[in-house]
C-alpha cells in the first residue's frame, strides 16, 4: 500500500493558508500508520464497540479477529476473554500487523496471537474458535464465499460470526462528495475503492452470501453514527493517502490540488464546524451462527 502525506503542516496557520500548506504532497509508504491515525481514530475505534456487543464476547471464549488491520478489535476486546480465554488476529498485510503489535504493546494489551495469512487459508484446525469478528474486512476479500467458508470451518458448531460492512453511500456524505469530486478530477474509475468499500451495503446480498456459506440465524442491523475528526485540514490528506488515487493526487499541481480540496470542503461544509469534521456514516452490523 503506498500513500501520500502532507509535506508540511503548521498548527499556527489557519483557514486557506493552513489548507494550502497541508496540501503539499509527497509519496510515502506509511499506509498502516496513517490508517491507524486517521481511519481507526475517526471510525473503527467507535464502531469496534458495536461489534464487541454484537458478538457477546465474554470470559473464557476463544475469539478470532479476521482482517485485524492495526488491531483495534484486539485492543478493545482481548481483556474481555480473561486469562482462560484466547484472542487471535489475522491479516494479509504485514505492515498492518507490525503496527498492530506495536499499538497493543504501547497500550499494555498482552497475550494476543498475531498471524500473517490470507483469510481463505488460515493456520487453524476445525472448530478452534467460539467467536469470529471481522470489522470492515469482508468487502475487500476477492473470494468472499471462500473467506466465509474458511471462517465457518474454524468456528465451533453453533459458534458466532460478528462482522460489519459499510452501509449505503447515500447515507455517508463524505463518500458521496468525494466520489463526485474524484469523478470530476480523475474520471469514474478513481472511485473504485469507495465502490469496493460499500459493495456489501445491501442486506439481501449479505444474507445470500452468508446463507450460501452455510450460516444460519442471520441478523443485520443498520446503524448511523457520527464520526469525528478534530481537524478537517489534517484529516483529508491522510484519508486520501490510503486510496489508490493518492498517486494521481500527488501529480496534480498545487493549484489543482487546492481547488480539489476547496471543492470537497465546500460540499462538506454542513459537517464541518470550527475546522472539525463530524460526519454521519452508515454501517451494517451482522451476526450469524455456524450451522
Ligand atoms: C478496512 S481494513 C479493516 C481493518 C480492521 N478490521 C479495523 O477494524 O481497523 C481491511 C483489512 O483487511 C485486510 N485484508 C484484505 N484482504 C485480506 C485477505 N484476503 N486476508 C486477510 N486480510 C485481508 C487488509 O490488509 C486490511 O487490514
mmCIF file of C-alpha atoms and ligand atoms in Angstrom:
data_model
loop_
_atom_site.group_PDB
_atom_site.id
_atom_site.type_symbol
_atom_site.label_atom_id
_atom_site.label_comp_id
_atom_site.label_asym_id
_atom_site.label_seq_id
_atom_site.Cartn_x
_atom_site.Cartn_y
_atom_site.Cartn_z
ATOM 1 C CA UNK A 1 0.000 0.000 0.000
ATOM 2 C CA UNK A 2 1.558 3.302 -0.950
ATOM 3 C CA UNK A 3 0.386 6.533 0.472
ATOM 4 C CA UNK A 4 0.805 10.260 0.216
ATOM 5 C CA UNK A 5 1.046 12.609 3.127
ATOM 6 C CA UNK A 6 1.300 16.328 3.666
ATOM 7 C CA UNK A 7 4.872 17.569 3.484
ATOM 8 C CA UNK A 8 4.311 20.487 5.785
ATOM 9 C CA UNK A 9 1.710 21.434 8.328
ATOM 10 C CA UNK A 10 1.859 24.269 10.768
ATOM 11 C CA UNK A 11 -0.511 24.385 13.733
ATOM 12 C CA UNK A 12 -0.323 28.169 13.775
ATOM 13 C CA UNK A 13 -1.741 28.586 10.301
ATOM 14 C CA UNK A 14 -5.471 28.856 9.850
ATOM 15 C CA UNK A 15 -8.055 28.847 7.093
ATOM 16 C CA UNK A 16 -6.945 28.945 3.499
ATOM 17 C CA UNK A 17 -3.243 29.172 4.351
ATOM 18 C CA UNK A 18 -3.389 26.094 6.568
ATOM 19 C CA UNK A 19 -5.312 24.137 3.976
ATOM 20 C CA UNK A 20 -2.883 25.029 1.224
ATOM 21 C CA UNK A 21 0.214 24.169 3.222
ATOM 22 C CA UNK A 22 -1.385 20.882 4.246
ATOM 23 C CA UNK A 23 -1.717 20.085 0.594
ATOM 24 C CA UNK A 24 1.927 19.953 -0.309
ATOM 25 C CA UNK A 25 2.108 16.285 -1.152
ATOM 26 C CA UNK A 26 4.791 13.705 -1.239
ATOM 27 C CA UNK A 27 4.681 9.969 -1.727
ATOM 28 C CA UNK A 28 5.426 7.783 1.269
ATOM 29 C CA UNK A 29 4.861 4.172 2.298
ATOM 30 C CA UNK A 30 3.406 4.601 5.773
ATOM 31 C CA UNK A 31 -0.121 3.436 4.879
ATOM 32 C CA UNK A 32 -0.733 1.380 8.065
ATOM 33 C CA UNK A 33 0.470 4.239 10.311
ATOM 34 C CA UNK A 34 -1.814 6.675 8.523
ATOM 35 C CA UNK A 35 -4.655 4.139 8.644
ATOM 36 C CA UNK A 36 -4.262 3.900 12.426
ATOM 37 C CA UNK A 37 -4.060 7.679 12.911
ATOM 38 C CA UNK A 38 -6.862 8.650 10.568
ATOM 39 C CA UNK A 39 -9.319 5.801 9.948
ATOM 40 C CA UNK A 40 -9.129 3.982 13.279
ATOM 41 C CA UNK A 41 -9.446 7.139 15.361
ATOM 42 C CA UNK A 42 -12.294 8.525 13.238
ATOM 43 C CA UNK A 43 -14.353 5.371 12.633
ATOM 44 C CA UNK A 44 -13.041 1.958 13.659
ATOM 45 C CA UNK A 45 -12.456 2.563 17.361
ATOM 46 C CA UNK A 46 -16.001 3.723 17.963
ATOM 47 C CA UNK A 47 -17.618 1.039 15.785
ATOM 48 C CA UNK A 48 -15.487 -1.710 17.413
ATOM 49 C CA UNK A 49 -17.721 -1.398 20.478
ATOM 50 C CA UNK A 50 -20.813 -2.290 18.443
ATOM 51 C CA UNK A 51 -19.169 -5.428 17.127
ATOM 52 C CA UNK A 52 -17.974 -6.482 20.579
ATOM 53 C CA UNK A 53 -21.526 -6.108 21.841
ATOM 54 C CA UNK A 54 -22.969 -7.990 18.853
ATOM 55 C CA UNK A 55 -20.504 -10.878 19.339
ATOM 56 C CA UNK A 56 -21.276 -11.203 23.077
ATOM 57 C CA UNK A 57 -17.608 -11.622 23.901
ATOM 58 C CA UNK A 58 -17.031 -12.815 27.445
ATOM 59 C CA UNK A 59 -14.725 -14.741 29.779
ATOM 60 C CA UNK A 60 -13.086 -17.987 28.605
ATOM 61 C CA UNK A 61 -14.096 -17.534 24.973
ATOM 62 C CA UNK A 62 -11.791 -18.248 22.065
ATOM 63 C CA UNK A 63 -12.041 -15.248 19.731
ATOM 64 C CA UNK A 64 -10.543 -14.745 16.269
ATOM 65 C CA UNK A 65 -10.386 -11.309 14.620
ATOM 66 C CA UNK A 66 -10.150 -11.694 10.845
ATOM 67 C CA UNK A 67 -8.588 -8.856 8.759
ATOM 68 C CA UNK A 68 -7.481 -7.241 12.002
ATOM 69 C CA UNK A 69 -5.712 -4.277 10.377
ATOM 70 C CA UNK A 70 -3.886 -2.324 13.070
ATOM 71 C CA UNK A 71 -5.602 -4.392 15.776
ATOM 72 C CA UNK A 72 -8.277 -2.121 17.213
ATOM 73 C CA UNK A 73 -10.590 -5.088 17.958
ATOM 74 C CA UNK A 74 -7.844 -6.823 19.960
ATOM 75 C CA UNK A 75 -7.105 -3.639 21.910
ATOM 76 C CA UNK A 76 -10.782 -3.203 22.805
ATOM 77 C CA UNK A 77 -11.890 -6.830 23.250
ATOM 78 C CA UNK A 78 -8.946 -9.023 24.316
ATOM 79 C CA UNK A 79 -9.294 -8.226 28.020
ATOM 80 C CA UNK A 80 -12.906 -9.461 27.971
ATOM 81 C CA UNK A 81 -11.938 -13.110 27.377
ATOM 82 C CA UNK A 82 -9.865 -13.217 30.588
ATOM 83 C CA UNK A 83 -6.829 -15.386 31.379
ATOM 84 C CA UNK A 84 -8.554 -18.648 30.354
ATOM 85 C CA UNK A 85 -9.754 -17.264 27.015
ATOM 86 C CA UNK A 86 -7.873 -16.782 23.762
ATOM 87 C CA UNK A 87 -7.642 -13.852 21.322
ATOM 88 C CA UNK A 88 -6.061 -14.365 17.895
ATOM 89 C CA UNK A 89 -5.853 -11.907 14.992
ATOM 90 C CA UNK A 90 -5.028 -12.450 11.319
ATOM 91 C CA UNK A 91 -4.292 -10.091 8.428
ATOM 92 C CA UNK A 92 -2.803 -10.351 4.953
ATOM 93 C CA UNK A 93 -0.817 -7.129 5.267
ATOM 94 C CA UNK A 94 2.400 -7.456 7.277
ATOM 95 C CA UNK A 95 2.668 -3.691 7.714
ATOM 96 C CA UNK A 96 -0.751 -3.611 9.381
ATOM 97 C CA UNK A 97 0.314 -6.435 11.721
ATOM 98 C CA UNK A 98 3.530 -4.624 12.653
ATOM 99 C CA UNK A 99 1.579 -1.514 13.671
ATOM 100 C CA UNK A 100 -0.984 -3.746 15.442
ATOM 101 C CA UNK A 101 1.738 -5.420 17.574
ATOM 102 C CA UNK A 102 3.294 -2.079 18.441
ATOM 103 C CA UNK A 103 -0.035 -0.424 19.365
ATOM 104 C CA UNK A 104 -1.021 -3.426 21.520
ATOM 105 C CA UNK A 105 2.304 -3.240 23.348
ATOM 106 C CA UNK A 106 2.037 0.511 23.810
ATOM 107 C CA UNK A 107 -1.430 0.194 25.303
ATOM 108 C CA UNK A 108 -0.427 -2.680 27.606
ATOM 109 C CA UNK A 109 -2.554 -5.276 25.794
ATOM 110 C CA UNK A 110 -0.805 -8.647 26.013
ATOM 111 C CA UNK A 111 -1.395 -12.257 25.030
ATOM 112 C CA UNK A 112 -2.708 -11.609 21.509
ATOM 113 C CA UNK A 113 -1.708 -14.155 18.859
ATOM 114 C CA UNK A 114 -0.913 -12.443 15.536
ATOM 115 C CA UNK A 115 -0.940 -14.371 12.249
ATOM 116 C CA UNK A 116 0.110 -13.186 8.807
ATOM 117 C CA UNK A 117 -2.147 -15.082 6.378
ATOM 118 C CA UNK A 118 -4.962 -14.909 3.862
ATOM 119 C CA UNK A 119 -8.443 -15.322 5.298
ATOM 120 C CA UNK A 120 -9.109 -18.190 2.881
ATOM 121 C CA UNK A 121 -6.183 -20.214 4.250
ATOM 122 C CA UNK A 122 -5.925 -19.794 7.989
ATOM 123 C CA UNK A 123 -3.496 -21.887 10.070
ATOM 124 C CA UNK A 124 -6.142 -23.239 12.446
ATOM 125 C CA UNK A 125 -7.861 -26.593 12.986
ATOM 126 C CA UNK A 126 -11.597 -27.066 12.520
ATOM 127 C CA UNK A 127 -13.678 -25.550 15.314
ATOM 128 C CA UNK A 128 -10.856 -23.759 17.152
ATOM 129 C CA UNK A 129 -12.876 -20.595 17.898
ATOM 130 C CA UNK A 130 -16.171 -19.719 19.596
ATOM 131 C CA UNK A 131 -16.469 -16.276 18.004
ATOM 132 C CA UNK A 132 -15.069 -14.770 14.805
ATOM 133 C CA UNK A 133 -15.038 -10.984 14.401
ATOM 134 C CA UNK A 134 -14.473 -9.170 11.130
ATOM 135 C CA UNK A 135 -14.743 -5.385 11.102
ATOM 136 C CA UNK A 136 -14.834 -3.890 7.582
ATOM 137 C CA UNK A 137 -12.960 -6.789 6.006
ATOM 138 C CA UNK A 138 -15.390 -8.942 4.008
ATOM 139 C CA UNK A 139 -15.988 -6.407 1.230
ATOM 140 C CA UNK A 140 -12.231 -6.324 0.470
ATOM 141 C CA UNK A 141 -11.774 -10.098 0.127
ATOM 142 C CA UNK A 142 -11.616 -11.122 -3.550
ATOM 143 C CA UNK A 143 -13.100 -14.550 -2.695
ATOM 144 C CA UNK A 144 -15.909 -13.633 -0.272
ATOM 145 C CA UNK A 145 -17.595 -17.029 -0.280
ATOM 146 C CA UNK A 146 -14.258 -18.831 0.198
ATOM 147 C CA UNK A 147 -13.457 -16.484 3.099
ATOM 148 C CA UNK A 148 -16.799 -17.157 4.797
ATOM 149 C CA UNK A 149 -16.432 -20.911 4.317
ATOM 150 C CA UNK A 150 -12.978 -20.798 5.907
ATOM 151 C CA UNK A 151 -14.348 -18.710 8.801
ATOM 152 C CA UNK A 152 -17.104 -21.297 9.222
ATOM 153 C CA UNK A 153 -14.514 -24.091 9.259
ATOM 154 C CA UNK A 154 -12.531 -22.576 12.151
ATOM 155 C CA UNK A 155 -15.695 -21.792 14.148
ATOM 156 C CA UNK A 156 -17.053 -24.322 16.604
ATOM 157 C CA UNK A 157 -20.539 -25.682 15.626
ATOM 158 C CA UNK A 158 -23.116 -23.009 16.603
ATOM 159 C CA UNK A 159 -20.276 -20.511 17.085
ATOM 160 C CA UNK A 160 -20.880 -16.834 16.302
ATOM 161 C CA UNK A 161 -19.703 -14.690 13.428
ATOM 162 C CA UNK A 162 -19.995 -10.924 14.041
ATOM 163 C CA UNK A 163 -18.979 -8.720 11.139
ATOM 164 C CA UNK A 164 -19.509 -5.234 9.835
ATOM 165 C CA UNK A 165 -19.525 -3.706 6.355
ATOM 166 C CA UNK A 166 -20.224 -0.085 5.408
ATOM 167 C CA UNK A 167 -23.797 0.806 4.512
ATOM 168 C CA UNK A 168 -25.294 2.760 1.626
ATOM 169 C CA UNK A 169 -23.078 5.546 0.243
ATOM 170 C CA UNK A 170 -26.056 7.931 0.117
ATOM 171 C CA UNK A 171 -26.172 7.799 3.923
ATOM 172 C CA UNK A 172 -22.476 8.652 4.307
ATOM 173 C CA UNK A 173 -21.996 12.181 2.880
ATOM 174 C CA UNK A 174 -18.204 12.045 2.671
ATOM 175 C CA UNK A 175 -18.464 9.045 0.328
ATOM 176 C CA UNK A 176 -20.903 10.811 -1.986
ATOM 177 C CA UNK A 177 -18.959 14.095 -2.038
ATOM 178 C CA UNK A 178 -15.512 12.571 -2.510
ATOM 179 C CA UNK A 179 -16.783 10.222 -5.257
ATOM 180 C CA UNK A 180 -18.313 13.187 -7.112
ATOM 181 C CA UNK A 181 -15.137 15.241 -6.848
ATOM 182 C CA UNK A 182 -12.822 12.338 -7.767
ATOM 183 C CA UNK A 183 -15.001 11.665 -10.812
ATOM 184 C CA UNK A 184 -14.728 15.328 -11.835
ATOM 185 C CA UNK A 185 -10.953 15.390 -11.455
ATOM 186 C CA UNK A 186 -9.837 11.862 -12.380
ATOM 187 C CA UNK A 187 -12.780 10.125 -14.056
ATOM 188 C CA UNK A 188 -15.174 7.421 -12.776
ATOM 189 C CA UNK A 189 -12.510 4.691 -12.295
ATOM 190 C CA UNK A 190 -10.954 6.698 -9.467
ATOM 191 C CA UNK A 191 -13.892 5.934 -7.171
ATOM 192 C CA UNK A 192 -13.310 2.179 -7.276
ATOM 193 C CA UNK A 193 -12.022 1.983 -3.687
ATOM 194 C CA UNK A 194 -15.274 3.506 -2.404
ATOM 195 C CA UNK A 195 -17.298 1.182 -4.619
ATOM 196 C CA UNK A 196 -15.465 -1.782 -3.073
ATOM 197 C CA UNK A 197 -15.812 -0.390 0.479
ATOM 198 C CA UNK A 198 -19.593 -0.067 0.032
ATOM 199 C CA UNK A 199 -20.181 -3.122 -2.198
ATOM 200 C CA UNK A 200 -21.945 -5.132 0.548
ATOM 201 C CA UNK A 201 -24.320 -2.445 1.724
ATOM 202 C CA UNK A 202 -27.374 -4.456 0.585
ATOM 203 C CA UNK A 203 -28.979 -6.713 3.226
ATOM 204 C CA UNK A 204 -30.166 -9.130 0.520
ATOM 205 C CA UNK A 205 -26.655 -9.556 -0.826
ATOM 206 C CA UNK A 206 -25.248 -10.145 2.655
ATOM 207 C CA UNK A 207 -27.993 -12.606 3.537
ATOM 208 C CA UNK A 208 -27.483 -14.609 0.333
ATOM 209 C CA UNK A 209 -23.723 -14.737 0.800
ATOM 210 C CA UNK A 210 -23.918 -15.855 4.419
ATOM 211 C CA UNK A 211 -26.600 -18.458 3.692
ATOM 212 C CA UNK A 212 -24.607 -19.833 0.760
ATOM 213 C CA UNK A 213 -21.582 -20.198 3.066
ATOM 214 C CA UNK A 214 -23.695 -22.284 5.487
ATOM 215 C CA UNK A 215 -24.533 -19.775 8.246
ATOM 216 C CA UNK A 216 -27.960 -19.552 9.914
ATOM 217 C CA UNK A 217 -29.813 -17.146 12.260
ATOM 218 C CA UNK A 218 -28.507 -14.206 10.251
ATOM 219 C CA UNK A 219 -29.328 -10.831 11.730
ATOM 220 C CA UNK A 220 -28.358 -7.486 10.187
ATOM 221 C CA UNK A 221 -28.719 -4.138 11.922
ATOM 222 C CA UNK A 222 -28.091 -0.902 10.054
ATOM 223 C CA UNK A 223 -26.905 1.993 12.184
ATOM 224 C CA UNK A 224 -25.664 5.515 11.571
ATOM 225 C CA UNK A 225 -23.103 7.132 13.867
ATOM 226 C CA UNK A 226 -21.349 10.462 13.613
ATOM 227 C CA UNK A 227 -17.599 10.112 13.093
ATOM 228 C CA UNK A 228 -15.391 12.897 14.448
ATOM 229 C CA UNK A 229 -12.017 14.289 13.491
ATOM 230 C CA UNK A 230 -10.658 17.398 15.207
ATOM 231 C CA UNK A 231 -9.150 18.921 12.046
ATOM 232 C CA UNK A 232 -10.660 18.597 8.589
ATOM 233 C CA UNK A 233 -7.478 20.091 7.085
ATOM 234 C CA UNK A 234 -5.402 17.292 8.599
ATOM 235 C CA UNK A 235 -7.991 14.597 8.020
ATOM 236 C CA UNK A 236 -8.437 14.946 4.271
ATOM 237 C CA UNK A 237 -4.860 14.351 3.037
ATOM 238 C CA UNK A 238 -4.450 11.459 5.485
ATOM 239 C CA UNK A 239 -7.733 9.968 4.312
ATOM 240 C CA UNK A 240 -6.799 10.275 0.642
ATOM 241 C CA UNK A 241 -3.396 8.784 1.297
ATOM 242 C CA UNK A 242 -4.796 5.279 1.777
ATOM 243 C CA UNK A 243 -6.656 5.319 -1.553
ATOM 244 C CA UNK A 244 -5.126 4.077 -4.801
ATOM 245 C CA UNK A 245 -5.941 7.508 -6.264
ATOM 246 C CA UNK A 246 -3.264 9.017 -3.963
ATOM 247 C CA UNK A 247 -0.620 8.845 -6.672
ATOM 248 C CA UNK A 248 -2.870 10.800 -9.071
ATOM 249 C CA UNK A 249 -3.469 13.445 -6.390
ATOM 250 C CA UNK A 250 0.255 13.833 -5.815
ATOM 251 C CA UNK A 251 0.719 14.511 -9.530
ATOM 252 C CA UNK A 252 -1.682 17.485 -9.514
ATOM 253 C CA UNK A 253 -0.235 20.971 -9.414
ATOM 254 C CA UNK A 254 -0.558 22.816 -6.094
ATOM 255 C CA UNK A 255 -3.257 24.957 -7.647
ATOM 256 C CA UNK A 256 -5.284 21.980 -8.896
ATOM 257 C CA UNK A 257 -4.930 20.195 -5.577
ATOM 258 C CA UNK A 258 -6.085 23.199 -3.608
ATOM 259 C CA UNK A 259 -9.022 23.625 -5.974
ATOM 260 C CA UNK A 260 -9.984 19.986 -5.401
ATOM 261 C CA UNK A 261 -9.646 20.350 -1.639
ATOM 262 C CA UNK A 262 -11.749 23.529 -1.518
ATOM 263 C CA UNK A 263 -14.362 21.876 -3.717
ATOM 264 C CA UNK A 264 -14.675 18.985 -1.228
ATOM 265 C CA UNK A 265 -14.597 21.352 1.731
ATOM 266 C CA UNK A 266 -17.408 23.483 0.279
ATOM 267 C CA UNK A 267 -19.620 20.450 -0.325
ATOM 268 C CA UNK A 268 -18.920 19.029 3.145
ATOM 269 C CA UNK A 269 -19.433 22.408 4.846
ATOM 270 C CA UNK A 270 -22.627 21.271 6.650
ATOM 271 C CA UNK A 271 -20.483 18.723 8.527
ATOM 272 C CA UNK A 272 -17.508 20.973 9.343
ATOM 273 C CA UNK A 273 -17.653 23.274 12.324
ATOM 274 C CA UNK A 274 -14.751 25.407 13.562
ATOM 275 C CA UNK A 275 -12.394 23.292 11.452
ATOM 276 C CA UNK A 276 -13.571 19.970 12.964
ATOM 277 C CA UNK A 277 -15.320 17.229 10.978
ATOM 278 C CA UNK A 278 -18.463 15.486 12.286
ATOM 279 C CA UNK A 279 -19.809 13.228 9.581
ATOM 280 C CA UNK A 280 -22.569 10.586 9.697
ATOM 281 C CA UNK A 281 -21.604 7.147 8.410
ATOM 282 C CA UNK A 282 -23.880 4.157 7.853
ATOM 283 C CA UNK A 283 -22.756 0.696 8.909
ATOM 284 C CA UNK A 284 -24.249 -2.813 8.726
ATOM 285 C CA UNK A 285 -23.613 -4.970 11.796
ATOM 286 C CA UNK A 286 -24.270 -8.630 11.073
ATOM 287 C CA UNK A 287 -24.329 -11.676 13.319
ATOM 288 C CA UNK A 288 -24.760 -15.271 12.205
ATOM 289 C CA UNK A 289 -24.495 -18.772 13.627
ATOM 290 C CA UNK A 290 -22.317 -21.560 12.323
ATOM 291 C CA UNK A 291 -24.727 -24.277 11.159
HETATM 292 C C1 LIG B 1 -10.568 -1.673 6.179
HETATM 293 S S1 LIG B 1 -9.319 -2.662 6.872
HETATM 294 C C2 LIG B 1 -10.116 -3.162 8.392
HETATM 295 C C3 LIG B 1 -9.099 -3.428 9.464
HETATM 296 C C4 LIG B 1 -9.621 -3.696 10.867
HETATM 297 N N1 LIG B 1 -10.580 -4.779 10.901
HETATM 298 C C5 LIG B 1 -10.167 -2.467 11.533
HETATM 299 O O1 LIG B 1 -11.271 -2.526 12.097
HETATM 300 O O2 LIG B 1 -9.498 -1.419 11.533
HETATM 301 C C6 LIG B 1 -9.364 -4.113 5.902
HETATM 302 C C7 LIG B 1 -8.259 -5.100 6.258
HETATM 303 O O3 LIG B 1 -8.474 -6.300 5.517
HETATM 304 C C8 LIG B 1 -7.217 -6.889 5.271
HETATM 305 N N2 LIG B 1 -7.362 -7.886 4.199
HETATM 306 C C9 LIG B 1 -7.722 -7.655 2.913
HETATM 307 N N3 LIG B 1 -7.762 -8.802 2.231
HETATM 308 C C10 LIG B 1 -7.441 -9.796 3.105
HETATM 309 C C11 LIG B 1 -7.325 -11.209 2.998
HETATM 310 N N4 LIG B 1 -7.553 -11.833 1.822
HETATM 311 N N5 LIG B 1 -6.989 -11.927 4.094
HETATM 312 C C12 LIG B 1 -6.766 -11.302 5.274
HETATM 313 N N6 LIG B 1 -6.848 -9.951 5.442
HETATM 314 C C13 LIG B 1 -7.187 -9.212 4.368
HETATM 315 C C14 LIG B 1 -6.364 -5.687 4.894
HETATM 316 O O4 LIG B 1 -4.991 -5.966 4.966
HETATM 317 C C15 LIG B 1 -6.839 -4.659 5.923
HETATM 318 O O5 LIG B 1 -6.042 -4.679 7.067
#
